[in-house]
XYZ file of C-alpha atoms in Angstrom:
302
model
C 0.972 -56.160 6.920
C 2.751 -56.344 3.567
C -0.583 -56.788 1.738
C -1.939 -53.676 3.415
C 1.172 -51.760 2.357
C 0.910 -53.022 -1.233
C -2.788 -52.129 -1.338
C -2.068 -48.576 -0.225
C 0.722 -48.327 -2.805
C -1.581 -49.444 -5.630
C -4.435 -47.195 -4.464
C -2.274 -44.062 -4.284
C -1.944 -43.412 -8.069
C -5.682 -44.056 -8.487
C -6.386 -41.422 -5.841
C -4.069 -38.972 -7.616
C -5.837 -39.472 -10.957
C -9.244 -39.064 -9.302
C -8.233 -35.816 -7.596
C -6.744 -34.381 -10.809
C -9.893 -35.249 -12.785
C -12.083 -33.821 -10.033
C -10.107 -30.548 -10.073
C -10.390 -30.371 -13.876
C -14.160 -30.879 -13.719
C -14.464 -28.150 -11.074
C -12.603 -25.762 -13.380
C -15.152 -26.374 -16.156
C -18.371 -26.651 -14.145
C -19.360 -23.780 -11.828
C -19.036 -25.038 -8.237
C -21.562 -24.381 -5.504
C -20.504 -21.308 -3.546
C -20.549 -21.272 0.241
C -23.221 -19.141 1.897
C -21.684 -16.232 3.831
C -24.842 -15.007 5.558
C -23.790 -16.273 8.989
C -20.153 -15.187 8.828
C -18.360 -12.546 10.891
C -15.406 -11.411 8.778
C -12.347 -9.584 10.114
C -10.078 -7.906 7.553
C -6.685 -6.597 8.659
C -5.500 -3.565 6.721
C -9.163 -3.065 5.921
C -9.191 0.708 5.623
C -7.808 1.036 2.108
C -6.394 -0.730 -0.921
C -7.298 -4.389 -1.398
C -8.569 -4.526 2.198
C -11.301 -1.985 1.471
C -12.374 -3.900 -1.623
C -12.410 -7.147 0.360
C -14.733 -5.577 2.916
C -17.032 -4.415 0.107
C -17.016 -7.837 -1.560
C -17.788 -9.767 1.619
C -20.606 -7.319 2.392
C -21.948 -7.590 -1.167
C -22.006 -11.378 -0.872
C -24.028 -11.320 2.335
C -21.584 -11.556 5.240
C -23.365 -10.847 8.524
C -20.752 -8.562 10.096
C -17.556 -6.934 8.826
C -14.787 -5.949 11.246
C -11.894 -3.802 10.048
C -8.444 -3.541 11.610
C -5.836 -0.999 10.642
C -3.555 1.778 11.822
C -5.160 4.803 10.119
C -8.462 5.774 11.723
C -9.516 8.107 8.902
C -9.410 5.293 6.328
C -11.056 2.802 8.672
C -13.885 5.208 9.452
C -14.521 5.953 5.766
C -14.654 2.272 4.847
C -16.867 1.446 7.834
C -19.378 4.117 6.818
C -19.360 2.822 3.244
C -20.064 -0.764 4.357
C -22.860 0.394 6.642
C -24.397 2.264 3.713
C -24.525 -1.103 1.937
C -26.718 -2.401 4.751
C -24.112 -4.548 6.508
C -23.120 -4.188 10.158
C -19.526 -2.964 10.309
C -17.085 -2.048 13.099
C -13.490 -0.888 13.111
C -10.670 -1.174 15.631
C -7.305 0.565 15.472
C -4.710 -2.195 15.648
C -1.119 -2.663 14.524
C -0.888 -6.387 13.740
C 2.878 -6.215 14.197
C 2.308 -5.532 17.899
C 1.529 -8.855 19.594
C 0.072 -7.418 22.797
C -2.142 -5.031 20.825
C -3.436 -7.871 18.640
C -4.415 -9.987 21.641
C -5.996 -7.011 23.391
C -8.055 -5.976 20.374
C -9.027 -9.570 19.623
C -10.564 -9.756 23.086
C -12.355 -6.446 22.476
C -13.757 -7.770 19.184
C -15.123 -10.916 20.831
C -16.758 -8.884 23.583
C -18.281 -6.232 21.295
C -19.037 -8.105 18.061
C -18.818 -11.840 18.729
C -16.782 -14.717 17.355
C -14.810 -14.239 14.146
C -15.452 -17.015 11.622
C -13.406 -15.661 8.691
C -10.048 -14.003 9.354
C -8.465 -12.217 6.387
C -4.788 -11.433 6.929
C -4.363 -8.630 4.410
C -2.272 -5.996 6.231
C 1.161 -5.455 4.677
C 3.854 -2.837 4.151
C 6.741 -2.526 1.707
C 9.978 -0.612 2.243
C 10.988 -0.860 -1.404
C 14.779 -0.655 -1.205
C 17.784 -2.908 -1.603
C 19.305 -4.555 1.460
C 22.227 -2.124 1.735
C 19.964 0.915 1.301
C 17.392 -0.300 3.828
C 16.935 1.104 7.283
C 17.090 -1.620 9.957
C 13.886 -0.478 11.648
C 12.040 -0.459 8.313
C 13.197 -4.025 7.638
C 11.961 -5.140 11.057
C 8.638 -3.388 10.509
C 8.037 -5.352 7.291
C 8.709 -8.675 8.994
C 6.601 -7.811 12.050
C 3.555 -6.754 10.028
C 3.749 -8.999 6.963
C 4.823 -12.222 8.671
C 4.648 -12.213 12.462
C 1.365 -10.319 12.397
C -0.247 -13.421 10.893
C 1.092 -15.544 13.738
C -0.526 -13.260 16.310
C -3.890 -12.818 14.563
C -4.196 -16.528 13.798
C -3.285 -17.494 17.365
C -5.860 -15.000 18.613
C -8.821 -16.294 16.575
C -8.073 -19.880 15.484
C -8.674 -21.571 18.880
C -12.308 -20.456 18.956
C -12.786 -21.534 15.318
C -11.540 -25.005 16.265
C -13.964 -25.115 19.208
C -16.886 -24.115 16.989
C -15.641 -26.335 14.142
C -16.315 -23.379 11.898
C -13.756 -20.964 10.503
C -11.541 -19.856 7.656
C -8.072 -18.284 7.666
C -7.304 -16.234 4.556
C -3.923 -14.805 3.564
C -3.471 -12.117 0.918
C 0.054 -12.956 -0.155
C 1.907 -12.122 -3.383
C 3.440 -13.906 -6.341
C 6.690 -12.329 -5.100
C 6.667 -15.032 -2.424
C 7.491 -17.470 -5.245
C 9.594 -15.227 -7.493
C 11.459 -12.395 -5.783
C 12.615 -9.175 -7.418
C 15.420 -6.723 -6.548
C 14.506 -3.571 -4.670
C 11.849 -5.165 -2.476
C 13.936 -7.535 -0.406
C 11.952 -6.854 2.777
C 8.606 -7.516 1.096
C 9.707 -10.614 -0.846
C 11.295 -12.166 2.236
C 8.274 -11.521 4.440
C 5.863 -12.867 1.810
C 7.933 -16.021 1.312
C 7.832 -16.582 5.073
C 4.107 -15.903 5.086
C 3.592 -18.432 2.292
C 5.460 -21.111 4.242
C 3.346 -20.255 7.293
C 0.129 -20.753 5.320
C 1.341 -23.978 3.679
C 2.112 -25.439 7.081
C -1.145 -24.153 8.581
C -3.234 -25.505 5.682
C -1.760 -28.974 6.108
C -2.176 -28.770 9.871
C -5.902 -28.099 9.463
C -6.566 -31.208 7.359
C -7.832 -33.084 10.420
C -9.796 -30.116 11.791
C -13.400 -30.375 10.572
C -15.047 -27.123 9.523
C -11.866 -25.023 9.600
C -10.040 -24.251 6.353
C -7.441 -21.929 4.867
C -6.972 -19.998 1.621
C -3.801 -18.344 0.324
C -4.023 -15.867 -2.550
C -0.902 -14.949 -4.537
C -1.689 -12.078 -6.927
C 0.555 -10.451 -9.503
C 1.302 -6.715 -9.187
C -1.915 -4.935 -8.163
C -2.572 -1.249 -8.832
C -2.768 0.132 -5.299
C -1.038 2.998 -3.493
C 1.332 0.600 -1.751
C 3.248 -0.113 -4.967
C 2.846 3.325 -6.514
C 5.622 4.050 -9.018
C 6.468 0.426 -9.734
C 7.048 0.145 -13.493
C 6.072 -2.839 -15.627
C 8.002 -3.096 -18.912
C 5.137 -4.592 -20.913
C 1.980 -3.242 -19.222
C -0.234 -4.209 -22.177
C 0.982 -7.803 -22.042
C 1.094 -8.029 -18.240
C -1.347 -5.384 -16.960
C -1.501 -4.774 -13.199
C -4.458 -6.410 -11.506
C -7.317 -4.262 -10.283
C -7.822 -4.462 -6.493
C -11.527 -5.148 -6.952
C -10.656 -8.154 -9.145
C -8.300 -9.531 -6.486
C -10.984 -9.027 -3.828
C -13.688 -10.735 -5.905
C -11.521 -13.744 -6.737
C -10.387 -14.002 -3.106
C -13.938 -14.151 -1.750
C -14.878 -16.666 -4.438
C -11.890 -18.821 -3.393
C -13.145 -18.725 0.197
C -16.634 -19.702 -0.923
C -15.202 -22.595 -2.972
C -12.824 -23.586 -0.152
C -9.855 -23.262 -2.501
C -6.563 -23.677 -0.660
C -4.266 -21.760 -3.048
C -5.038 -19.229 -5.756
C -2.539 -17.672 -8.203
C -3.661 -14.517 -10.025
C -3.741 -14.369 -12.963
C -3.651 -18.015 -14.073
C -0.535 -17.304 -16.184
C 1.473 -17.165 -12.941
C 1.348 -20.975 -12.964
C 3.690 -20.806 -15.969
C 6.148 -18.811 -13.854
C 6.138 -21.514 -11.179
C 6.791 -24.208 -13.802
C 9.601 -22.225 -15.419
C 11.303 -21.716 -12.063
C 11.222 -25.474 -11.556
C 12.835 -26.448 -14.858
C 15.005 -23.578 -16.132
C 18.611 -22.960 -15.061
C 19.324 -19.855 -12.989
C 21.049 -18.083 -15.903
C 17.888 -18.404 -18.011
C 15.718 -17.112 -15.168
C 18.002 -14.093 -14.801
C 17.564 -13.292 -18.495
C 13.784 -13.538 -18.114
C 13.949 -11.043 -15.231
C 15.995 -8.626 -17.347
C 13.792 -9.006 -20.426
C 10.511 -8.627 -18.522
C 11.745 -5.583 -16.643
C 11.279 -7.102 -13.185
C 15.026 -6.602 -12.655
C 14.533 -2.818 -12.609
C 10.806 -2.412 -11.935
C 11.371 -1.007 -8.421
C 13.774 1.712 -9.587
C 10.876 4.183 -9.877
C 9.064 2.955 -6.753
C 7.469 5.656 -4.574
C 5.004 3.772 -2.366
C 2.293 5.396 -0.303
C 2.505 9.140 0.066
């Protein structure tokens, strides 16, 4: 027994070195991308913003069917027509992911009308954009229901069938604010941190589930209506991401079966700094970068 334990102990660092080298090689050499031609993709919040670009990107890369969920029929209808013009079958369903009963009901409708979902993209999100004391209680609850609990309900609705088929992928469009919160968006930061923990746990839980994987994307500030008015102090040094860039990199991460993706790559530096710097130094970085006051001009969707 002790020899087996010693063998595992000696093998562990070798495995770590191998995995690090393998990851480095994959960064240099272009990996083989997964074929999406047989995939039915459901995108929550798919009517506008990053969700619309995700639908376009999956269609462009050959997904068989695109299904859109959202709360605004006008946006859903416009995006559906656009995807159909690209030659891809597309359907939309009005669904508030924060409503558990509605999620389960619409999930059943999707299976009956379209078929099994093999890629679920949890993209739907809202932001209240105020401090805790200035926030309305109902608005705070809405953020948690949609941004966090909504992923519980959608994943519970579609994951069981993926496990049966041994084919599936759960994708979460998160935010770098899950790792580094800012003032003025306490509802959003909290919900995204919870969502990140959910995906970390889910990803580990799927390790022994063949054919079913998970991807979490954590982008920097993206220029969409949702964060309209948010001000970056050094926009030339840290320009907002384009939604089409986030969508393209997200689909590529799915095709490469990448578990976690930070956008841009410089966000890795932020994670390292948070691990080694004292809190006082981090506070000064927030003040210098402008993240301390970036939500002061926030307007959000009109």
